[in-house]
Coordinates of C-alpha atoms in Angstrom, one line a residue:
X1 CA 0.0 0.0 0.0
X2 CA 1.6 3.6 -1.3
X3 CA 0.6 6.6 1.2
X4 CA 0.4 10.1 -1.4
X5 CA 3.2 12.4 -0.5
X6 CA 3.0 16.0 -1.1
X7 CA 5.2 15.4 -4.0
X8 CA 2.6 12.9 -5.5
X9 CA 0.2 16.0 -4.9
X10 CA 2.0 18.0 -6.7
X11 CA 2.9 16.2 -9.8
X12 CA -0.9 15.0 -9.8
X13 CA -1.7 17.8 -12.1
X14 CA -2.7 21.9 -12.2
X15 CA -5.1 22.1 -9.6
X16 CA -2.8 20.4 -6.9
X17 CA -0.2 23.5 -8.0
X18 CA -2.6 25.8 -7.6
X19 CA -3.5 24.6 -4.5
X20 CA -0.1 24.6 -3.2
X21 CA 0.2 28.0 -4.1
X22 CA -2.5 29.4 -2.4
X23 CA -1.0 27.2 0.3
X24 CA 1.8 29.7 0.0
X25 CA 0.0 32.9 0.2
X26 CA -1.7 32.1 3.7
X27 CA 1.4 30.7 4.9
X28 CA 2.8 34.3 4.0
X29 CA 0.2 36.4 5.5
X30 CA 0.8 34.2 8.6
X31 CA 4.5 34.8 8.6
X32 CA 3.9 38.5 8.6
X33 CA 1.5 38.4 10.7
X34 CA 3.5 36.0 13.5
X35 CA 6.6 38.2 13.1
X36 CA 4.4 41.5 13.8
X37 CA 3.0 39.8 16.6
X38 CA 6.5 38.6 18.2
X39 CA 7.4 42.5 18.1
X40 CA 4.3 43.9 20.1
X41 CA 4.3 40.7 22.4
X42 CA 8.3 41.8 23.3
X43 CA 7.8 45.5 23.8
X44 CA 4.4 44.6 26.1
X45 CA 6.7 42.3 28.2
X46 CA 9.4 45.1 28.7
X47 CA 7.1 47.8 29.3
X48 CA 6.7 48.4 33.4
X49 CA 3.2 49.3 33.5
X50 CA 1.4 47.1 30.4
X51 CA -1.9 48.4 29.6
X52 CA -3.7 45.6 28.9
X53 CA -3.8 42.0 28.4
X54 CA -2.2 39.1 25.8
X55 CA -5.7 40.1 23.8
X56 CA -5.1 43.6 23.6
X57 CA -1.2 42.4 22.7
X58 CA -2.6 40.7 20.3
X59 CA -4.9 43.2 19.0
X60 CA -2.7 45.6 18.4
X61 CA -0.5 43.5 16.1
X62 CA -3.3 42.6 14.2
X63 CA -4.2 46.1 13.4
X64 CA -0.2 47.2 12.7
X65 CA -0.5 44.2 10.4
X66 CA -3.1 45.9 8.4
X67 CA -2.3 49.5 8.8
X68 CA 0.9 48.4 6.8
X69 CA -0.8 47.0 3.7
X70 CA -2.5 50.8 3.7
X71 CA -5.8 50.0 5.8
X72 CA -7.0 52.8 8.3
X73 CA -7.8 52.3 11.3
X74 CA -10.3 53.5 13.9
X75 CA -8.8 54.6 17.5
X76 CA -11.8 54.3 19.8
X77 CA -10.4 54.5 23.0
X78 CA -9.7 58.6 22.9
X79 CA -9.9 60.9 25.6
X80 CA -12.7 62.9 23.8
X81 CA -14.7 59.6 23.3
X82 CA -15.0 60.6 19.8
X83 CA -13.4 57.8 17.0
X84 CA -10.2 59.2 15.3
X85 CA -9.3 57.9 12.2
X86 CA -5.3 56.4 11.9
X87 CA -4.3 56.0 8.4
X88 CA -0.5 56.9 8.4
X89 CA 1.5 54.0 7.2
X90 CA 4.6 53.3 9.0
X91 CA 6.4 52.2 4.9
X92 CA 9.1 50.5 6.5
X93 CA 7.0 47.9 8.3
X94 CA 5.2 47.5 5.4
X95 CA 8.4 45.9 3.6
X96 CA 7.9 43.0 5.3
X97 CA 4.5 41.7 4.4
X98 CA 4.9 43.0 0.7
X99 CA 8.1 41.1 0.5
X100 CA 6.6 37.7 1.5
X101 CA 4.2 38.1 -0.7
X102 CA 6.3 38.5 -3.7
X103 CA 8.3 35.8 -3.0
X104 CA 5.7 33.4 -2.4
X105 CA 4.6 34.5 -5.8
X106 CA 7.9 34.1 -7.4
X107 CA 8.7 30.0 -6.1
X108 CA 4.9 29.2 -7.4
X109 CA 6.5 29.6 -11.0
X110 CA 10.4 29.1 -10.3
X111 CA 10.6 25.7 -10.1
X112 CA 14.2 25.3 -8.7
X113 CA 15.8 22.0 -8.3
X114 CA 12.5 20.0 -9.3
X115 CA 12.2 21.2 -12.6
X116 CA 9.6 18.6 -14.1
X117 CA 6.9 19.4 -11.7
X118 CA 4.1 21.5 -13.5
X119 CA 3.9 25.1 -12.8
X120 CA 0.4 27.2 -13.1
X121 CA 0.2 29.7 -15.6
X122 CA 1.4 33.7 -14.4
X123 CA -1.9 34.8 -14.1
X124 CA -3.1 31.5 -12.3
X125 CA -0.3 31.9 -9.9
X126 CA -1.0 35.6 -8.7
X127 CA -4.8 34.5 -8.5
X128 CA -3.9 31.6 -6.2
X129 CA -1.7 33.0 -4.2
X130 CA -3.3 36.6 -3.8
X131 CA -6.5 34.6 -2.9
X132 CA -4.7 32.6 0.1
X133 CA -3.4 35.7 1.2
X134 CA -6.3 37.3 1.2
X135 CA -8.2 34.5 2.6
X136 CA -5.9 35.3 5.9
X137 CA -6.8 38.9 5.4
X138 CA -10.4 38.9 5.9
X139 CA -10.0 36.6 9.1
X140 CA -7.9 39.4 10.7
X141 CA -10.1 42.3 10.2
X142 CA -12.9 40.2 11.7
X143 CA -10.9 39.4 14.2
X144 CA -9.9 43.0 14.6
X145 CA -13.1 44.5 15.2
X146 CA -13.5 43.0 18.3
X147 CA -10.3 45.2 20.0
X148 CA -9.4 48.7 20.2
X149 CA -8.0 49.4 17.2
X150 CA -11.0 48.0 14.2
X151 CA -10.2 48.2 10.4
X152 CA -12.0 51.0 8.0
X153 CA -13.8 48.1 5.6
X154 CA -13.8 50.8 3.0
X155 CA -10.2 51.0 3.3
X156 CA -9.7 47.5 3.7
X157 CA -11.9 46.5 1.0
X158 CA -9.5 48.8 -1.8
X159 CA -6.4 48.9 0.0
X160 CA -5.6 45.2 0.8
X161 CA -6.3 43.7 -2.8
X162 CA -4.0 46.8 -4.3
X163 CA -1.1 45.5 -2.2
X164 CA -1.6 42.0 -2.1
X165 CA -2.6 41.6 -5.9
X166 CA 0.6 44.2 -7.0
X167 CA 3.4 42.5 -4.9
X168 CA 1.8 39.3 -5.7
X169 CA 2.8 40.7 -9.6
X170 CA 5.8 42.0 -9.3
X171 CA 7.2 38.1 -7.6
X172 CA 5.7 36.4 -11.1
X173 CA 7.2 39.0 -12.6
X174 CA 10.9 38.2 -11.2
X175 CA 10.3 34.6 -11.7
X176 CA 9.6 35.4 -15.6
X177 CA 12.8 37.2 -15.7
X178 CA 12.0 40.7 -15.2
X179 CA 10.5 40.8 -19.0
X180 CA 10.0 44.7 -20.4
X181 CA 7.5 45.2 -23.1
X182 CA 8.3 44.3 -26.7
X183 CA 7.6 48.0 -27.7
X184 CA 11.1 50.2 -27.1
X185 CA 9.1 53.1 -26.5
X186 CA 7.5 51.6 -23.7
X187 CA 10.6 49.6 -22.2
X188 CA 13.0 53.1 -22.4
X189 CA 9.9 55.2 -20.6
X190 CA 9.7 52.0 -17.8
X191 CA 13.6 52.1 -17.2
X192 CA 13.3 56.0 -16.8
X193 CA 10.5 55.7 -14.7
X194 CA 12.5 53.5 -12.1
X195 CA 15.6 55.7 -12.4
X196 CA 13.9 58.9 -12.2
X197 CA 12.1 57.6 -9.0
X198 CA 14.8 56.2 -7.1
X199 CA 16.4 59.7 -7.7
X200 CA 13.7 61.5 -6.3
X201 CA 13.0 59.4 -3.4
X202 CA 16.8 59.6 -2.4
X203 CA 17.0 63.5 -2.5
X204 CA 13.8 63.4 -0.4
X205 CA 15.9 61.2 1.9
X206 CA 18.8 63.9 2.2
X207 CA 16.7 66.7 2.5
X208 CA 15.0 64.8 5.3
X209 CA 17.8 64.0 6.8
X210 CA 19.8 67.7 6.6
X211 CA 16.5 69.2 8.3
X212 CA 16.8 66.8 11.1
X213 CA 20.6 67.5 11.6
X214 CA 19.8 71.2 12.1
X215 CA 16.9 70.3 14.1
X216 CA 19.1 68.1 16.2
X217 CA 18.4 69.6 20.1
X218 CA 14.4 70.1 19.2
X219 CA 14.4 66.1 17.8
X220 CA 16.4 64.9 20.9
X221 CA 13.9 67.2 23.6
X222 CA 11.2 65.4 21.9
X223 CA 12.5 62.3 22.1
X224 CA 13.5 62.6 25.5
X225 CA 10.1 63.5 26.6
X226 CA 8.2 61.2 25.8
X227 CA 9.3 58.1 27.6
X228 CA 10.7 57.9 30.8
X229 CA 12.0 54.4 30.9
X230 CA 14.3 52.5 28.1
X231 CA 11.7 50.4 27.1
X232 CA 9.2 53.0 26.0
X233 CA 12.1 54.9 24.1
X234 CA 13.2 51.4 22.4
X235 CA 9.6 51.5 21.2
X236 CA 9.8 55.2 20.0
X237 CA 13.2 54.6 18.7
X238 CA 11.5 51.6 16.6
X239 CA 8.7 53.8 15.6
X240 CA 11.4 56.3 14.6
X241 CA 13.2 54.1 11.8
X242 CA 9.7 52.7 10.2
X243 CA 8.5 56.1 9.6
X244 CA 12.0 57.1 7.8
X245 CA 10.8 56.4 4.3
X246 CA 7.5 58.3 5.0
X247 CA 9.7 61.3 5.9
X248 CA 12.2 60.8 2.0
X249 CA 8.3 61.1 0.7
X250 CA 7.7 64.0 2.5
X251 CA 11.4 65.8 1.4
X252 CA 10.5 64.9 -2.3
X253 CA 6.9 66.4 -1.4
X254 CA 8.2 69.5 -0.4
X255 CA 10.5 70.1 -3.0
X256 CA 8.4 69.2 -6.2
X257 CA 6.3 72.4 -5.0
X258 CA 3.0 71.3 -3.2
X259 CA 4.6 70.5 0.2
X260 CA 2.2 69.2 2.8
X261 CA 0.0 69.4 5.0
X262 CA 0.1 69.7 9.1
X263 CA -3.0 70.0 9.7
X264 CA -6.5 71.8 8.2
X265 CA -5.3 75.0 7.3
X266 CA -1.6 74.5 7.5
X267 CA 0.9 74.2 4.3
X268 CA 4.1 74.0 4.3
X269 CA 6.1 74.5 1.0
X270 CA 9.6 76.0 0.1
X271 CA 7.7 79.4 0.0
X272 CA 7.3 79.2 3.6
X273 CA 5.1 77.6 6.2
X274 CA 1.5 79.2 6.4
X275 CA -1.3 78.7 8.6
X276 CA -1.2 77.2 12.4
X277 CA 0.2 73.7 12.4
X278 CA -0.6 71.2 14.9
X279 CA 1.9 69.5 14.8
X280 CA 2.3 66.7 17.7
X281 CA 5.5 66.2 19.9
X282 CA 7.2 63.6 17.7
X283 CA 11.1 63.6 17.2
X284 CA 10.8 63.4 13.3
X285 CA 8.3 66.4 13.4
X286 CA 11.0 68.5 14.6
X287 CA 12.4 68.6 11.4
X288 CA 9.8 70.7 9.8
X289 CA 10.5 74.0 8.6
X290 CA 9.6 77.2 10.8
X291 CA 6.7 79.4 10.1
X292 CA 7.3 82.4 7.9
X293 CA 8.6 83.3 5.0
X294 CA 10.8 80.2 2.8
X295 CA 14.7 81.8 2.5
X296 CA 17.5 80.2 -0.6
X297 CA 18.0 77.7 2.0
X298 CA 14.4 76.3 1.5
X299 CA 14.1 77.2 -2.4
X300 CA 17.4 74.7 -2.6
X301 CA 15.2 71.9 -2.2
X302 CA 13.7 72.5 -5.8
X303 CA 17.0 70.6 -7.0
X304 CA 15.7 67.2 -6.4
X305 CA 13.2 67.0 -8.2
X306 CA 15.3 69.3 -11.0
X307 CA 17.8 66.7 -10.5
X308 CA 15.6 63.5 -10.5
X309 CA 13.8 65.0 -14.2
X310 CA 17.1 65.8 -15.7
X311 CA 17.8 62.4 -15.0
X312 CA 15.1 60.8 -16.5
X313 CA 15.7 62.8 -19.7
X314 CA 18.9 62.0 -20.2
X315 CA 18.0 58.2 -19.8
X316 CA 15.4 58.6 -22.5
X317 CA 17.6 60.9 -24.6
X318 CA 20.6 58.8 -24.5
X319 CA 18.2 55.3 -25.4
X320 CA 16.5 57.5 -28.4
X321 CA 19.2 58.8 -30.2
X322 CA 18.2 57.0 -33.8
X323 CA 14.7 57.7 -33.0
X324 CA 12.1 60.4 -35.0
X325 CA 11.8 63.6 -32.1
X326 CA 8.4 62.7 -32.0
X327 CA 8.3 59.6 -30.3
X328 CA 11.5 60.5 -28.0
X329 CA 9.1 63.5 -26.9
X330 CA 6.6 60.7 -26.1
X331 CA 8.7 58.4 -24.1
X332 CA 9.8 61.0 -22.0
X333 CA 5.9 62.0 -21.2
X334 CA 5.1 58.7 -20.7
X335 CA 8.3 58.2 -18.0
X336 CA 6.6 61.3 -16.7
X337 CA 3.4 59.8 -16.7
X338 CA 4.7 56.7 -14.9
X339 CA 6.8 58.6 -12.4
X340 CA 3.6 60.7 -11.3
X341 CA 1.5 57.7 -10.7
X342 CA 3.9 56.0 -8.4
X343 CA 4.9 59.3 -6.8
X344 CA 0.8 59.1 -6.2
X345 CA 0.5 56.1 -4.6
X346 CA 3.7 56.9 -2.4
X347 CA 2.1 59.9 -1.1
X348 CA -1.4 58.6 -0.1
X349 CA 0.4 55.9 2.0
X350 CA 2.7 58.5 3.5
X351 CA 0.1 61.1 4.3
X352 CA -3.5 60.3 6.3
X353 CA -5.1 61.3 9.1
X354 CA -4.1 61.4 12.4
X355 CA -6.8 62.3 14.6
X356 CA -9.8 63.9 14.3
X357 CA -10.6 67.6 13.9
X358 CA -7.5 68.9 12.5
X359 CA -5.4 66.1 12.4
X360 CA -7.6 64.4 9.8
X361 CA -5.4 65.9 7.6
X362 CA -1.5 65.0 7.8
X363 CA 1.0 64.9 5.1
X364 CA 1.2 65.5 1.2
X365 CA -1.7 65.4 -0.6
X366 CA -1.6 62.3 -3.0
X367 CA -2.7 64.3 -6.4
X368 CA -1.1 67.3 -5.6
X369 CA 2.4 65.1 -5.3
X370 CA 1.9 62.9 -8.6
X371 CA 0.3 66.3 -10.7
X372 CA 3.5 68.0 -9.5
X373 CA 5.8 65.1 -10.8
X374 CA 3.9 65.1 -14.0
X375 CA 4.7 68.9 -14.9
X376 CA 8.1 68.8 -13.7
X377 CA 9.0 65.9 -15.8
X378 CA 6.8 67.9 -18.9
X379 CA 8.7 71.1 -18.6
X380 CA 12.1 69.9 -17.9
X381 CA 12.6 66.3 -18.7
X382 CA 11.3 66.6 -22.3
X383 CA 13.6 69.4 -23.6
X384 CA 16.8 67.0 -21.6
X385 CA 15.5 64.3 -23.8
X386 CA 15.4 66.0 -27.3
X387 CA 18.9 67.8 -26.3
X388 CA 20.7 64.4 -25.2
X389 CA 18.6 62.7 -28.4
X390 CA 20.3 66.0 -30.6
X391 CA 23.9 65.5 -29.4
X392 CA 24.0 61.7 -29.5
X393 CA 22.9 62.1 -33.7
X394 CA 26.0 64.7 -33.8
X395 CA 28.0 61.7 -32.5
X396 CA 26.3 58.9 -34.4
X397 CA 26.6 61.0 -38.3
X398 CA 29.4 59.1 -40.1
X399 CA 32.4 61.6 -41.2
X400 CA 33.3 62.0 -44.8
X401 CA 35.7 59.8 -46.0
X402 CA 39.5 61.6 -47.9
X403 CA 39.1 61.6 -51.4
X404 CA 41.6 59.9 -53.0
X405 CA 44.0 61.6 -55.5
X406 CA 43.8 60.6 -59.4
X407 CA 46.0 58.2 -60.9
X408 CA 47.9 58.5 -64.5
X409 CA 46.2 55.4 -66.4
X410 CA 48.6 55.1 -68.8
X411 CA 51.9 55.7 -66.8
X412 CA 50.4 52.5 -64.7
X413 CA 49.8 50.7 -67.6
X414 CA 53.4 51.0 -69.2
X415 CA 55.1 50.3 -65.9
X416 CA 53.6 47.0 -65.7
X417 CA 53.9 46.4 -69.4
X418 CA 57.3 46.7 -69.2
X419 CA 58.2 45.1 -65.8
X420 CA 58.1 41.4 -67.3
X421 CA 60.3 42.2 -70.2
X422 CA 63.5 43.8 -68.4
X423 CA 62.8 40.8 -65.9
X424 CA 62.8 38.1 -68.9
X425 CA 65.9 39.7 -70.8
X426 CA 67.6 40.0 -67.5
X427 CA 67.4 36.3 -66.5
X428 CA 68.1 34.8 -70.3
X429 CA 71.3 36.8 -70.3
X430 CA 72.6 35.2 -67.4
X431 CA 72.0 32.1 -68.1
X432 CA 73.7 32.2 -71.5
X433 CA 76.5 33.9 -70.3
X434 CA 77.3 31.6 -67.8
X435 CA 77.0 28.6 -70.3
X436 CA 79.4 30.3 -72.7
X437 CA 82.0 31.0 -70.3
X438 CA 81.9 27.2 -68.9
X439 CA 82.5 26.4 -73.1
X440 CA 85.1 29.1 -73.7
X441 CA 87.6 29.1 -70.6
X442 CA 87.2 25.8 -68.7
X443 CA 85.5 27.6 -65.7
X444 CA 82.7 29.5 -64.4
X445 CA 82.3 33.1 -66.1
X446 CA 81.0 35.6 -63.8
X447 CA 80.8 39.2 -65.3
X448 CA 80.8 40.9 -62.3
X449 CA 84.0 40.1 -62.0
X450 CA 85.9 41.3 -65.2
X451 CA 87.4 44.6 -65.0
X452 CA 85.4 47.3 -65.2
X453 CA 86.3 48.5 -69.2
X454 CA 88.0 52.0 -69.6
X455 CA 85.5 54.4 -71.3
X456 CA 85.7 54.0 -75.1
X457 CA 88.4 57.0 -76.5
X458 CA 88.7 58.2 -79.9
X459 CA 91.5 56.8 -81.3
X460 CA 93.7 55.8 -84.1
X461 CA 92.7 51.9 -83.7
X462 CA 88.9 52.7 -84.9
X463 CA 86.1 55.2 -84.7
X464 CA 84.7 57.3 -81.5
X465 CA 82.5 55.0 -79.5
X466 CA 84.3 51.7 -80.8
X467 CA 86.8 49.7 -78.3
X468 CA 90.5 49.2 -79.8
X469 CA 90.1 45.6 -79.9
X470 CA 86.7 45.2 -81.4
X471 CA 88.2 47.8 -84.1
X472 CA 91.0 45.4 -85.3
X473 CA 88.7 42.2 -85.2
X474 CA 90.7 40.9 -82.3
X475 CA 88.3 38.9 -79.8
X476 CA 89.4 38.1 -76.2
X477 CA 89.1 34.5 -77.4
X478 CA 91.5 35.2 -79.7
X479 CA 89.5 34.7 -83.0
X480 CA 89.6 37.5 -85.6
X481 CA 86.2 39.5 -85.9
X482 CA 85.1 41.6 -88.5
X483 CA 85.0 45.5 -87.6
X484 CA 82.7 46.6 -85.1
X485 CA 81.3 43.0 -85.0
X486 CA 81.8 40.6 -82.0
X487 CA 82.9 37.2 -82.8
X488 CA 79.5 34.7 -82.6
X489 CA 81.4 32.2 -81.0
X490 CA 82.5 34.7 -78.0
X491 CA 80.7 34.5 -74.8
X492 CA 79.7 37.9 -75.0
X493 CA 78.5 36.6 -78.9
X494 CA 76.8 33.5 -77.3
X495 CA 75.1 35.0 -74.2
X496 CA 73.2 38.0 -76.7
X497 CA 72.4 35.1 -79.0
X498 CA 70.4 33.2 -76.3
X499 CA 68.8 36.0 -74.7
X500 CA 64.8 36.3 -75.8
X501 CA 63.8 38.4 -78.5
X502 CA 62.3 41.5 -77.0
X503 CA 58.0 41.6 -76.5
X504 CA 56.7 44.0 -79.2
X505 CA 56.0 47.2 -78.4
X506 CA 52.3 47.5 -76.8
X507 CA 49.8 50.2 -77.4
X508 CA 49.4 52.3 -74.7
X509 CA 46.9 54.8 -75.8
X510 CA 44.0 52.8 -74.5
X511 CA 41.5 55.6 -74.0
X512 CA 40.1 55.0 -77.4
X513 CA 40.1 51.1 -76.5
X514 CA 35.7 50.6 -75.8
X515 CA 36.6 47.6 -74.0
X516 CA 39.2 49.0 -71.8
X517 CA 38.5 48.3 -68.4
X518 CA 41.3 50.1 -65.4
X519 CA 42.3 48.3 -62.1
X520 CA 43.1 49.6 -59.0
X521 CA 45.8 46.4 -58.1
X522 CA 48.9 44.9 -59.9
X523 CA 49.2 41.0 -59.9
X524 CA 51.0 39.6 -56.9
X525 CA 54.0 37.7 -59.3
X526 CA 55.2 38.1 -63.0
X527 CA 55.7 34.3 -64.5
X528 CA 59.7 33.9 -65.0
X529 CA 60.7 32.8 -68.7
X530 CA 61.9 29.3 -69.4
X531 CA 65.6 28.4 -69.2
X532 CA 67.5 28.7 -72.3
X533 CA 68.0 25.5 -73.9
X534 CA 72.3 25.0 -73.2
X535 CA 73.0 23.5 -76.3
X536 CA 72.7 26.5 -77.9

């Protein structure tokens, strides 16, 4: 008898995967959920005077664990007796369930070691696994309205699929490989959209962090007065570093233009801070600008987002320099575009309410921020793009190449007609020469050697131009020659007698020639005559 294993499962068919993967998602959600809970449950054990019981504990992580996927929350226990709303996500926490998520997502379709065992398709996977998570969800904002901090069901209703369904997304996406869309346009504006965020959110970071710096005595008063005891300031301390990423949103806030809010009637952008802010005792809200007038030192903060758009347009320019203006204008609105929405979404879960009355409105305002982001990239990250795009087709257009000086034709022509011959008459002399000497004296003749002859004279013995001996028919062989005739059976005689008769004389003039064709090469080797026969 075979028991199934969860391997047998598995490889059973689709609906076993799918399974497994939802599996995965409520495994996730519990993780989160568990590791949340282990946090509260420690800082409710060091605390001296704890509030309430393991269910309050318990509680309380259920509602952090939904406040960081972006639900609000309800505080009913206030001093007025009146609910106040709680919708400020602390982004750091937040990492944590998003990242389980996605990778949950990502092993349903990687399958690792076991490669043979069938994966769902990407669509079935982020259904399967966003629906487990989910399932986990629903269970704790039941469970939540039971305690003293309930779940917003409008909130919770929008907030938790958006989350769950886009990290869910992005892990099937990292599993496919990180595919871009097949249209260029569309991959250059997403790589500029990622680039031109991460720019932004970092100068956010470092204007956050500058302010705070300066601020320095008014964050550490605050800090100091709030908890007595190490325990409570561990917790503030904790509180402190997840709300850091909420504070680079509110830098980039304030210097795309908008700023934020601090409560109904209260804006503060690099202009200046107007209205009366109500602003809590918090160490990261000492940071804030003072009221009055904005000076150069707060109008500085417009280079981050001038920074974060310039950058954007020069990674569109610099991907679109073969392309038509038009559709590099186009990529850059649509990175824009991009960049706006995300800046959106970053500012509604940075920003909510606080309270009630004038605390129900706390931090940038979401359209404001991503309507911002669109114009800035409009007015300065399209003209970036069509300069980079205009200097990288200086660089691309090919140089003209040196025109090449004109050749004589004919003077080509001759040489090479008259480069075989010299060679031909050059190598039959030798050769005869060197057979007639081995004939006439016994041993080898070798006319470099001979004695270089005294220039011809006139003379008595014969007429200008003529050598004495030739002119009295006296050979160096000794045999009598006619006058101004060598001997044939000299060497001299012998070695003109074998040499080849010259080629005849071509015709050069070969611009009349219709079937004259020029070259611009020579061949590589002239073809050496045949040896002279030695028997003649």
């Amino acid at each position: 008898m075979t028991h199934p294993t969860e391997y047998s499962l598995v490889q059973g068919g689709r609906s076993a995967t799918l399974a497994t993967a939802c599996v995965r998602g409520g495994v996730a959600a519990g993780l989160g959920l568990g590791a949340l809970a282990v946090l509260v449950t420690a800082a409710w054990i060091s605390s001296p005077f704890p509030d309430s019981g393991p269910g309050g504990v318990l509680h309380v992580a259920a509602g952090l664990w939904l406040l960081a996927h972006g639900v609000d929350l309800v505080r009913t226990d206030t001093l007025s007796g009146l609910p106040a709303s709680l919708g400020v996500v602390p982004m750091l926490v937040a990492v944590l369930p998003v990242w389980l998520v996605h990778r949950a997502a990502r092993d349903t379709l990687d399958p690792g070691d076991d490669s043979d065992r069938p994966r769902p398709s990407p669509s079935g996977a982020v259904a399967a696994v966003a629906g487990g998570y989910l399932l986990v969800a629903a269970v704790v904002v039941v469970y939540s309205e039971s305690g003293p901090l309930p779940a917003e069901l409008i909130s919770a209703g929008f907030w938790l699929p958006f989350v769950v369904l886009g990290a869910a997304g992005a892990g099937v996406w990292t599993a496919l490989g990180r595919p871009l869309p097949g249209q260029r346009q569309a991959a250059a504006a997403l790589r500029a959209t990622g680039l031109g965020l991460v720019t932004l959110c970092g100068g956010g970071a470092v204007l956050a962090a500058v302010s705070l710096a300066w601020h320095a005595g008014e964050a550490q008063a605050a800090f100091t007065g709030l908890a007595g005891e190490w325990s409570g300031r561990a917790a503030i301390l904790l509180l402190v570093l997840a709300l850091l990423p909420n504070a680079a949103v509110w830098g980039a806030a304030y210097g795309l233009g908008p700023g934020f809010t601090l409560g109904t009637g209260a804006l503060a952008t690099p202009l200046g801070l107007a209205g009366d802010p109500a602003v809590p005792s918090f160490p990261l809200l000492a940071a804030l600008p003072a009221e009055g007038r904005g000076t150069w030192t707060h109008w500085a903060a417009a280079a981050v987002p001038l920074a974060a758009t310039l950058v954007q347009g020069w990674r569109v320019g610099r991907t679109a320099r073969g392309w038509p203006a038009r559709d590099a204008a186009l990529t850059a609105l649509a990175a824009a575009w991009g960049c706006g929405a995300v800046v959106a979404v970053l500012a509604a879960a940075a920003g909510g309410p606080l309270g009630s009355g004038r605390l129900s409105a706390f931090g940038p305002v979401w359209w404001q921020a991503g309507a911002a982001t669109v114009l800035w990239g409009a007015c300065v990250g399209v003209p970036m793009t069509l300069a980079v795009r205009a200097w990288g087709r200086r660089a691309l257009r090919p140089k003209p190449l040196p025109v090449p000086a004109p050749t004589n034709v004919n003077a080509n022509a001759t040489a090479s007609a008259t480069t075989p011959a010299t060679a031909s008459v050059g190598a039959g002399a030798g050769a005869g020469t060197g057979a007639g000497a081995g004939a006439g004296f016994g041993e080898p003749f070798d006319l470099e050697a001979q004695p270089e002859a005294a220039p011809a004279t006139p003379s008595d013995d014969g007429p200008p131009g003529v050598t004495p001996g030739v002119a009295r028919g006296v050979t160096p062989g000794g045999g009598q020659a006619s006058a101004g005739k060598p001997d044939p059976g000299t060497p001299v005689a012998r070695a003109k007698a074998a040499a080849p008769a010259p080629p005849p004389a071509l015709d050069l003039d070969l611009d009349d020639d219709p079937g004259y064709e020029p070259y611009d090469y020579l061949p590589a080797a002239w073809e050496s005559s045949p040896p002279p026969d030695p028997k003649v």
